[in-house]
Amino acid sequence: MKKIHFITLYLFLMISLAACGSPSKNTESEISSSEETVADTEIMPTTNAAQSTNTSETSIQSNANQEFSQIQIELRTGTVEVISGDKFSLTQENGKEADYSISDDTLHISTQNAQKLVLTLPDGNVYNTVSFSIDKGHIVSKLPFYIKDLNLDLNDGEATLEQLSVSDSCNIYVRQGSAFLSGAFAEAVDAECREGHLQIKSSESQSDYNYTLTASNGNIRIGDHGYHGIASQFIDNGADYSMNLSCVHGDISVEFR
């Protein structure tokens, strides 16, 4: 009888030890799954934080490159020379900073006396609209100038604008002054010359434009062809670009590459 009780006790102890031994497969699976979840949770935020930092740095760098996308210069007398540099600045001939303002994404420059100003613009910037209004002054620019819309209003002054790249429209009005423009002129060129002189040197071909010409008492020369005393004449080259040229008493000359 005692032997039976001893065997029963022994079996009970063995079963208890087996139950308290190594964890079940389900328990191991749950622990493994939990560890993988924690590992994933720790990795993901680190990756997102790095991406956020890079995006922020790119945005700041892009904004810092260009302080304005439009330029408006009113020049009564004096000279404004446009040059290229590392950053924007407007200085007098003696090197001191000159007056200007920036509002509504537009740089405003206005001169009232016969001083010389130097406008430094960063390389490679693209400007939506650039407008020059010149009374008796002189504007000089020989840097690569990327512009969507260019407006030049010249009363009795001078304008020398080289290495232009105008993508959309180019509007030129010359009363009694003299203007020279060179570069790439796409889409539409609209020029009127009352009594002054306008010379355009395009990097495009002559056949890339259609022409509407008016030259009552003035002279218009397109390449090797001259026009005088015409009320209106349309030259259709089946082109995508156009030039609308009007000359009252002065002269307009257009040359090509």
PDB file of C-alpha atoms in Angstrom:
ATOM      1  CA  MET A   1       0.000   0.000   0.000  1.00  0.00           C
ATOM      2  CA  LYS A   2       2.829   2.324   0.912  1.00  0.00           C
ATOM      3  CA  LYS A   3       4.495   1.458  -2.400  1.00  0.00           C
ATOM      4  CA  ILE A   4       1.414   2.566  -4.375  1.00  0.00           C
ATOM      5  CA  HIS A   5       1.346   5.885  -2.591  1.00  0.00           C
ATOM      6  CA  PHE A   6       5.019   6.439  -3.302  1.00  0.00           C
ATOM      7  CA  ILE A   7       4.549   5.747  -7.030  1.00  0.00           C
ATOM      8  CA  THR A   8       1.561   8.103  -7.181  1.00  0.00           C
ATOM      9  CA  LEU A   9       3.547  10.875  -5.473  1.00  0.00           C
ATOM     10  CA  TYR A  10       6.504  10.339  -7.814  1.00  0.00           C
ATOM     11  CA  LEU A  11       4.272  10.625 -10.919  1.00  0.00           C
ATOM     12  CA  PHE A  12       2.682  13.812  -9.540  1.00  0.00           C
ATOM     13  CA  LEU A  13       6.082  15.404  -9.019  1.00  0.00           C
ATOM     14  CA  MET A  14       7.263  14.470 -12.523  1.00  0.00           C
ATOM     15  CA  ILE A  15       4.127  15.984 -14.111  1.00  0.00           C
ATOM     16  CA  SER A  16       4.556  19.189 -12.080  1.00  0.00           C
ATOM     17  CA  LEU A  17       8.199  19.515 -13.122  1.00  0.00           C
ATOM     18  CA  ALA A  18       7.280  19.011 -16.791  1.00  0.00           C
ATOM     19  CA  ALA A  19       4.623  21.711 -16.542  1.00  0.00           C
ATOM     20  CA  CYS A  20       7.087  24.230 -15.006  1.00  0.00           C
ATOM     21  CA  GLY A  21       9.861  23.476 -17.468  1.00  0.00           C
ATOM     22  CA  SER A  22      10.601  25.196 -20.876  1.00  0.00           C
ATOM     23  CA  PRO A  23       7.871  27.475 -22.322  1.00  0.00           C
ATOM     24  CA  SER A  24       5.452  26.179 -24.908  1.00  0.00           C
ATOM     25  CA  LYS A  25       5.858  26.787 -28.621  1.00  0.00           C
ATOM     26  CA  ASN A  26       2.959  29.286 -28.561  1.00  0.00           C
ATOM     27  CA  THR A  27       4.653  31.269 -25.803  1.00  0.00           C
ATOM     28  CA  GLU A  28       7.962  31.322 -27.727  1.00  0.00           C
ATOM     29  CA  SER A  29       6.149  32.476 -30.884  1.00  0.00           C
ATOM     30  CA  GLU A  30       4.454  35.312 -28.996  1.00  0.00           C
ATOM     31  CA  ILE A  31       7.754  36.460 -27.483  1.00  0.00           C
ATOM     32  CA  SER A  32       9.518  36.322 -30.887  1.00  0.00           C
ATOM     33  CA  SER A  33       6.687  38.279 -32.548  1.00  0.00           C
ATOM     34  CA  SER A  34       6.805  40.864 -29.779  1.00  0.00           C
ATOM     35  CA  GLU A  35      10.581  41.292 -30.202  1.00  0.00           C
ATOM     36  CA  GLU A  36      10.223  41.785 -33.986  1.00  0.00           C
ATOM     37  CA  THR A  37       7.506  44.409 -33.445  1.00  0.00           C
ATOM     38  CA  VAL A  38       9.710  46.312 -31.007  1.00  0.00           C
ATOM     39  CA  ALA A  39      12.652  46.157 -33.424  1.00  0.00           C
ATOM     40  CA  ASP A  40      10.507  47.523 -36.269  1.00  0.00           C
ATOM     41  CA  THR A  41       9.165  50.263 -34.055  1.00  0.00           C
ATOM     42  CA  GLU A  42      12.677  51.376 -33.144  1.00  0.00           C
ATOM     43  CA  ILE A  43      13.933  51.493 -36.784  1.00  0.00           C
ATOM     44  CA  MET A  44      11.053  53.305 -38.490  1.00  0.00           C
ATOM     45  CA  PRO A  45      11.100  56.611 -36.572  1.00  0.00           C
ATOM     46  CA  THR A  46      14.854  56.936 -37.167  1.00  0.00           C
ATOM     47  CA  THR A  47      14.383  56.603 -40.940  1.00  0.00           C
ATOM     48  CA  ASN A  48      11.517  59.116 -41.032  1.00  0.00           C
ATOM     49  CA  ALA A  49      13.472  61.625 -38.990  1.00  0.00           C
ATOM     50  CA  ALA A  50      16.391  61.450 -41.417  1.00  0.00           C
ATOM     51  CA  GLN A  51      14.081  61.972 -44.392  1.00  0.00           C
ATOM     52  CA  SER A  52      12.436  64.960 -42.696  1.00  0.00           C
ATOM     53  CA  THR A  53      15.819  66.574 -41.999  1.00  0.00           C
ATOM     54  CA  ASN A  54      16.977  66.176 -45.605  1.00  0.00           C
ATOM     55  CA  THR A  55      13.752  67.673 -46.983  1.00  0.00           C
ATOM     56  CA  SER A  56      14.033  70.670 -44.688  1.00  0.00           C
ATOM     57  CA  GLU A  57      17.647  71.348 -45.693  1.00  0.00           C
ATOM     58  CA  THR A  58      16.799  71.133 -49.433  1.00  0.00           C
ATOM     59  CA  SER A  59      13.885  73.553 -49.052  1.00  0.00           C
ATOM     60  CA  ILE A  60      15.987  76.107 -47.147  1.00  0.00           C
ATOM     61  CA  GLN A  61      18.808  75.896 -49.674  1.00  0.00           C
ATOM     62  CA  SER A  62      16.407  76.418 -52.571  1.00  0.00           C
ATOM     63  CA  ASN A  63      14.801  79.487 -50.987  1.00  0.00           C
ATOM     64  CA  ALA A  64      18.147  80.984 -50.048  1.00  0.00           C
ATOM     65  CA  ASN A  65      19.365  80.933 -53.647  1.00  0.00           C
ATOM     66  CA  GLN A  66      16.853  83.502 -54.910  1.00  0.00           C
ATOM     67  CA  GLU A  67      15.417  86.392 -52.886  1.00  0.00           C
ATOM     68  CA  PHE A  68      12.984  87.606 -55.584  1.00  0.00           C
ATOM     69  CA  SER A  69      11.649  86.471 -58.968  1.00  0.00           C
ATOM     70  CA  GLN A  70      10.852  89.885 -60.488  1.00  0.00           C
ATOM     71  CA  ILE A  71      12.952  93.000 -61.111  1.00  0.00           C
ATOM     72  CA  GLN A  72      11.726  96.541 -61.725  1.00  0.00           C
ATOM     73  CA  ILE A  73      14.241  99.307 -62.444  1.00  0.00           C
ATOM     74  CA  GLU A  74      13.290 102.962 -63.008  1.00  0.00           C
ATOM     75  CA  LEU A  75      16.239 104.995 -64.215  1.00  0.00           C
ATOM     76  CA  ARG A  76      15.896 108.758 -64.727  1.00  0.00           C
ATOM     77  CA  THR A  77      19.597 109.500 -65.062  1.00  0.00           C
ATOM     78  CA  GLY A  78      22.820 107.722 -64.272  1.00  0.00           C
ATOM     79  CA  THR A  79      23.905 104.176 -65.052  1.00  0.00           C
ATOM     80  CA  VAL A  80      23.004 100.736 -63.776  1.00  0.00           C
ATOM     81  CA  GLU A  81      25.408  97.927 -64.598  1.00  0.00           C
ATOM     82  CA  VAL A  82      24.249  94.344 -64.058  1.00  0.00           C
ATOM     83  CA  ILE A  83      26.936  91.776 -63.287  1.00  0.00           C
ATOM     84  CA  SER A  84      27.021  88.206 -61.991  1.00  0.00           C
ATOM     85  CA  GLY A  85      28.254  87.145 -58.574  1.00  0.00           C
ATOM     86  CA  ASP A  86      27.757  84.761 -55.686  1.00  0.00           C
ATOM     87  CA  LYS A  87      24.877  86.698 -54.107  1.00  0.00           C
ATOM     88  CA  PHE A  88      22.575  89.665 -54.686  1.00  0.00           C
ATOM     89  CA  SER A  89      23.796  93.188 -53.913  1.00  0.00           C
ATOM     90  CA  LEU A  90      23.289  96.773 -55.077  1.00  0.00           C
ATOM     91  CA  THR A  91      26.204  99.107 -54.557  1.00  0.00           C
ATOM     92  CA  GLN A  92      27.278 102.580 -55.584  1.00  0.00           C
ATOM     93  CA  GLU A  93      30.431 103.163 -57.615  1.00  0.00           C
ATOM     94  CA  ASN A  94      32.348 103.810 -54.386  1.00  0.00           C
ATOM     95  CA  GLY A  95      31.309 100.405 -53.043  1.00  0.00           C
ATOM     96  CA  LYS A  96      28.712 101.622 -50.536  1.00  0.00           C
ATOM     97  CA  GLU A  97      25.317  99.928 -50.457  1.00  0.00           C
ATOM     98  CA  ALA A  98      22.625 101.720 -52.479  1.00  0.00           C
ATOM     99  CA  ASP A  99      18.919 102.084 -51.709  1.00  0.00           C
ATOM    100  CA  TYR A 100      16.440  99.480 -52.928  1.00  0.00           C
ATOM    101  CA  SER A 101      13.358  97.649 -51.728  1.00  0.00           C
ATOM    102  CA  ILE A 102      11.930  94.152 -52.064  1.00  0.00           C
ATOM    103  CA  SER A 103       8.164  93.661 -51.870  1.00  0.00           C
ATOM    104  CA  ASP A 104       5.690  91.225 -53.405  1.00  0.00           C
ATOM    105  CA  ASP A 105       8.597  89.091 -54.639  1.00  0.00           C
ATOM    106  CA  THR A 106       9.884  92.096 -56.661  1.00  0.00           C
ATOM    107  CA  LEU A 107      13.166  93.998 -56.445  1.00  0.00           C
ATOM    108  CA  HIS A 108      12.519  97.746 -56.868  1.00  0.00           C
ATOM    109  CA  ILE A 109      15.341 100.100 -57.886  1.00  0.00           C
ATOM    110  CA  SER A 110      14.801 103.795 -58.647  1.00  0.00           C
ATOM    111  CA  THR A 111      17.463 106.418 -59.363  1.00  0.00           C
ATOM    112  CA  GLN A 112      17.014 110.185 -59.505  1.00  0.00           C
ATOM    113  CA  ASN A 113      20.585 111.413 -59.986  1.00  0.00           C
ATOM    114  CA  ALA A 114      23.571 110.797 -62.209  1.00  0.00           C
ATOM    115  CA  GLN A 115      25.185 108.117 -60.078  1.00  0.00           C
ATOM    116  CA  LYS A 116      26.418 104.715 -61.180  1.00  0.00           C
ATOM    117  CA  LEU A 117      24.979 101.618 -59.524  1.00  0.00           C
ATOM    118  CA  VAL A 118      26.231  98.053 -59.774  1.00  0.00           C
ATOM    119  CA  LEU A 119      23.572  95.341 -59.493  1.00  0.00           C
ATOM    120  CA  THR A 120      24.995  91.909 -58.723  1.00  0.00           C
ATOM    121  CA  LEU A 121      22.772  88.896 -59.414  1.00  0.00           C
ATOM    122  CA  PRO A 122      23.558  85.223 -58.654  1.00  0.00           C
ATOM    123  CA  ASP A 123      24.363  82.980 -61.601  1.00  0.00           C
ATOM    124  CA  GLY A 124      21.605  80.765 -62.978  1.00  0.00           C
ATOM    125  CA  ASN A 125      18.561  82.487 -61.460  1.00  0.00           C
ATOM    126  CA  VAL A 126      15.387  82.585 -63.564  1.00  0.00           C
ATOM    127  CA  TYR A 127      13.205  85.698 -63.306  1.00  0.00           C
ATOM    128  CA  ASN A 128       9.507  85.758 -64.131  1.00  0.00           C
ATOM    129  CA  THR A 129       9.394  89.428 -65.153  1.00  0.00           C
ATOM    130  CA  VAL A 130      12.149  92.003 -65.648  1.00  0.00           C
ATOM    131  CA  SER A 131      11.139  95.598 -66.434  1.00  0.00           C
ATOM    132  CA  PHE A 132      13.434  98.490 -67.337  1.00  0.00           C
ATOM    133  CA  SER A 133      12.031 102.026 -67.540  1.00  0.00           C
ATOM    134  CA  ILE A 134      14.754 104.434 -68.647  1.00  0.00           C
ATOM    135  CA  ASP A 135      14.415 108.184 -69.107  1.00  0.00           C
ATOM    136  CA  LYS A 136      17.906 109.521 -69.828  1.00  0.00           C
ATOM    137  CA  GLY A 137      20.009 106.928 -68.114  1.00  0.00           C
ATOM    138  CA  HIS A 138      21.938 103.888 -69.303  1.00  0.00           C
ATOM    139  CA  ILE A 139      21.394 100.224 -68.434  1.00  0.00           C
ATOM    140  CA  VAL A 140      24.158  97.716 -69.202  1.00  0.00           C
ATOM    141  CA  SER A 141      23.910  93.945 -68.740  1.00  0.00           C
ATOM    142  CA  LYS A 142      26.272  91.386 -70.209  1.00  0.00           C
ATOM    143  CA  LEU A 143      25.670  88.436 -67.907  1.00  0.00           C
ATOM    144  CA  PRO A 144      23.585  85.370 -68.881  1.00  0.00           C
ATOM    145  CA  PHE A 145      20.091  86.627 -68.007  1.00  0.00           C
ATOM    146  CA  TYR A 146      17.239  84.070 -67.871  1.00  0.00           C
ATOM    147  CA  ILE A 147      13.872  85.841 -68.111  1.00  0.00           C
ATOM    148  CA  LYS A 148      10.324  84.712 -68.878  1.00  0.00           C
ATOM    149  CA  ASP A 149       8.929  88.180 -69.726  1.00  0.00           C
ATOM    150  CA  LEU A 150      11.108  91.193 -70.568  1.00  0.00           C
ATOM    151  CA  ASN A 151       9.813  94.776 -70.745  1.00  0.00           C
ATOM    152  CA  LEU A 152      11.994  97.665 -71.941  1.00  0.00           C
ATOM    153  CA  ASP A 153      10.639 101.239 -72.031  1.00  0.00           C
ATOM    154  CA  LEU A 154      13.315 103.612 -73.320  1.00  0.00           C
ATOM    155  CA  ASN A 155      12.697 107.344 -73.628  1.00  0.00           C
ATOM    156  CA  ASP A 156      15.955 109.139 -74.407  1.00  0.00           C
ATOM    157  CA  GLY A 157      18.501 106.858 -72.790  1.00  0.00           C
ATOM    158  CA  GLU A 158      20.518 103.806 -73.762  1.00  0.00           C
ATOM    159  CA  ALA A 159      20.163 100.093 -73.141  1.00  0.00           C
ATOM    160  CA  THR A 160      22.732  97.379 -73.792  1.00  0.00           C
ATOM    161  CA  LEU A 161      21.407  93.927 -72.894  1.00  0.00           C
ATOM    162  CA  GLU A 162      23.493  90.967 -74.004  1.00  0.00           C
ATOM    163  CA  GLN A 163      23.306  87.199 -73.440  1.00  0.00           C
ATOM    164  CA  LEU A 164      19.577  87.340 -72.843  1.00  0.00           C
ATOM    165  CA  SER A 165      17.428  84.229 -72.748  1.00  0.00           C
ATOM    166  CA  VAL A 166      13.779  85.294 -72.947  1.00  0.00           C
ATOM    167  CA  SER A 167      11.379  82.355 -72.970  1.00  0.00           C
ATOM    168  CA  ASP A 168       7.902  83.917 -73.266  1.00  0.00           C
ATOM    169  CA  SER A 169       7.531  87.555 -74.348  1.00  0.00           C
ATOM    170  CA  CYS A 170       9.788  90.490 -75.115  1.00  0.00           C
ATOM    171  CA  ASN A 171       8.193  93.970 -75.238  1.00  0.00           C
ATOM    172  CA  ILE A 172      10.354  96.899 -76.381  1.00  0.00           C
ATOM    173  CA  TYR A 173       9.477 100.570 -76.763  1.00  0.00           C
ATOM    174  CA  VAL A 174      12.122 103.046 -77.934  1.00  0.00           C
ATOM    175  CA  ARG A 175      11.182 106.708 -78.252  1.00  0.00           C
ATOM    176  CA  GLN A 176      14.374 108.618 -79.021  1.00  0.00           C
ATOM    177  CA  GLY A 177      17.014 106.490 -77.387  1.00  0.00           C
ATOM    178  CA  SER A 178      19.176 103.608 -78.552  1.00  0.00           C
ATOM    179  CA  ALA A 179      18.883  99.942 -77.595  1.00  0.00           C
ATOM    180  CA  PHE A 180      20.919  96.830 -78.386  1.00  0.00           C
ATOM    181  CA  LEU A 181      19.652  93.385 -77.359  1.00  0.00           C
ATOM    182  CA  SER A 182      21.236  90.021 -78.073  1.00  0.00           C
ATOM    183  CA  GLY A 183      20.449  86.437 -77.145  1.00  0.00           C
ATOM    184  CA  ALA A 184      17.628  83.914 -77.513  1.00  0.00           C
ATOM    185  CA  PHE A 185      14.147  85.376 -78.011  1.00  0.00           C
ATOM    186  CA  ALA A 186      11.367  82.792 -78.083  1.00  0.00           C
ATOM    187  CA  GLU A 187       7.610  83.000 -78.482  1.00  0.00           C
ATOM    188  CA  ALA A 188       6.826  86.690 -79.184  1.00  0.00           C
ATOM    189  CA  VAL A 189       8.857  89.864 -79.749  1.00  0.00           C
ATOM    190  CA  ASP A 190       6.842  93.084 -79.871  1.00  0.00           C
ATOM    191  CA  ALA A 191       8.940  96.180 -80.639  1.00  0.00           C
ATOM    192  CA  GLU A 192       8.061  99.784 -81.465  1.00  0.00           C
ATOM    193  CA  CYS A 193      10.632 102.402 -82.378  1.00  0.00           C
ATOM    194  CA  ARG A 194       9.451 106.009 -82.725  1.00  0.00           C
ATOM    195  CA  GLU A 195      12.555 108.049 -83.574  1.00  0.00           C
ATOM    196  CA  GLY A 196      15.332 106.050 -81.993  1.00  0.00           C
ATOM    197  CA  HIS A 197      17.435 103.063 -82.925  1.00  0.00           C
ATOM    198  CA  LEU A 198      16.846  99.421 -82.046  1.00  0.00           C
ATOM    199  CA  GLN A 199      19.154  96.546 -82.872  1.00  0.00           C
ATOM    200  CA  ILE A 200      18.262  92.942 -82.082  1.00  0.00           C
ATOM    201  CA  LYS A 201      20.667  90.064 -82.546  1.00  0.00           C
ATOM    202  CA  SER A 202      18.910  86.718 -82.189  1.00  0.00           C
ATOM    203  CA  SER A 203      20.568  83.347 -81.695  1.00  0.00           C
ATOM    204  CA  GLU A 204      17.616  81.797 -83.560  1.00  0.00           C
ATOM    205  CA  SER A 205      17.274  81.523 -87.334  1.00  0.00           C
ATOM    206  CA  GLN A 206      15.389  84.034 -89.485  1.00  0.00           C
ATOM    207  CA  SER A 207      12.925  81.344 -90.542  1.00  0.00           C
ATOM    208  CA  ASP A 208      12.030  80.607 -86.904  1.00  0.00           C
ATOM    209  CA  TYR A 209       9.767  83.682 -86.829  1.00  0.00           C
ATOM    210  CA  ASN A 210       6.722  85.064 -88.583  1.00  0.00           C
ATOM    211  CA  TYR A 211       6.847  88.858 -89.040  1.00  0.00           C
ATOM    212  CA  THR A 212       4.327  91.677 -88.913  1.00  0.00           C
ATOM    213  CA  LEU A 213       6.018  94.866 -90.116  1.00  0.00           C
ATOM    214  CA  THR A 214       4.981  98.525 -90.110  1.00  0.00           C
ATOM    215  CA  ALA A 215       7.427 101.153 -91.364  1.00  0.00           C
ATOM    216  CA  SER A 216       5.752 104.376 -92.505  1.00  0.00           C
ATOM    217  CA  ASN A 217       8.742 106.750 -92.501  1.00  0.00           C
ATOM    218  CA  GLY A 218      11.205 104.527 -90.700  1.00  0.00           C
ATOM    219  CA  ASN A 219      13.379 101.624 -91.792  1.00  0.00           C
ATOM    220  CA  ILE A 220      13.230  97.962 -90.834  1.00  0.00           C
ATOM    221  CA  ARG A 221      15.882  95.451 -91.794  1.00  0.00           C
ATOM    222  CA  ILE A 222      15.314  91.715 -91.306  1.00  0.00           C
ATOM    223  CA  GLY A 223      18.508  89.877 -92.123  1.00  0.00           C
ATOM    224  CA  ASP A 224      19.417  90.986 -95.650  1.00  0.00           C
ATOM    225  CA  HIS A 225      15.969  92.403 -96.478  1.00  0.00           C
ATOM    226  CA  GLY A 226      15.029  96.052 -95.948  1.00  0.00           C
ATOM    227  CA  TYR A 227      11.530  97.540 -95.615  1.00  0.00           C
ATOM    228  CA  HIS A 228      10.474 101.191 -95.835  1.00  0.00           C
ATOM    229  CA  GLY A 229       7.242 103.050 -96.465  1.00  0.00           C
ATOM    230  CA  ILE A 230       4.903 100.145 -95.765  1.00  0.00           C
ATOM    231  CA  ALA A 231       1.627 100.430 -93.869  1.00  0.00           C
ATOM    232  CA  SER A 232       1.609  96.778 -92.863  1.00  0.00           C
ATOM    233  CA  GLN A 233       3.179  93.606 -94.147  1.00  0.00           C
ATOM    234  CA  PHE A 234       2.932  90.051 -92.876  1.00  0.00           C
ATOM    235  CA  ILE A 235       5.650  87.492 -93.602  1.00  0.00           C
ATOM    236  CA  ASP A 236       4.489  83.936 -92.934  1.00  0.00           C
ATOM    237  CA  ASN A 237       7.253  81.393 -92.462  1.00  0.00           C
ATOM    238  CA  GLY A 238       4.950  78.862 -90.813  1.00  0.00           C
ATOM    239  CA  ALA A 239       6.964  79.396 -87.646  1.00  0.00           C
ATOM    240  CA  ASP A 240       6.083  78.990 -83.968  1.00  0.00           C
ATOM    241  CA  TYR A 241       7.603  82.341 -82.959  1.00  0.00           C
ATOM    242  CA  SER A 242       6.643  85.849 -84.034  1.00  0.00           C
ATOM    243  CA  MET A 243       8.041  89.375 -84.308  1.00  0.00           C
ATOM    244  CA  ASN A 244       5.774  92.388 -84.459  1.00  0.00           C
ATOM    245  CA  LEU A 245       7.946  95.349 -85.483  1.00  0.00           C
ATOM    246  CA  SER A 246       6.764  98.944 -85.901  1.00  0.00           C
ATOM    247  CA  CYS A 247       9.019 101.844 -86.863  1.00  0.00           C
ATOM    248  CA  VAL A 248       7.740 105.422 -87.359  1.00  0.00           C
ATOM    249  CA  HIS A 249      10.821 107.578 -88.026  1.00  0.00           C
ATOM    250  CA  GLY A 250      13.705 105.585 -86.566  1.00  0.00           C
ATOM    251  CA  ASP A 251      15.199 102.276 -87.575  1.00  0.00           C
ATOM    252  CA  ILE A 252      15.024  98.655 -86.456  1.00  0.00           C
ATOM    253  CA  SER A 253      17.619  96.067 -87.386  1.00  0.00           C
ATOM    254  CA  VAL A 254      17.299  92.327 -86.681  1.00  0.00           C
ATOM    255  CA  GLU A 255      20.257  90.040 -87.209  1.00  0.00           C
ATOM    256  CA  PHE A 256      20.517  86.271 -86.770  1.00  0.00           C
ATOM    257  CA  ARG A 257      23.120  83.655 -86.013  1.00  0.00           C
TER     258      ARG A 257
END
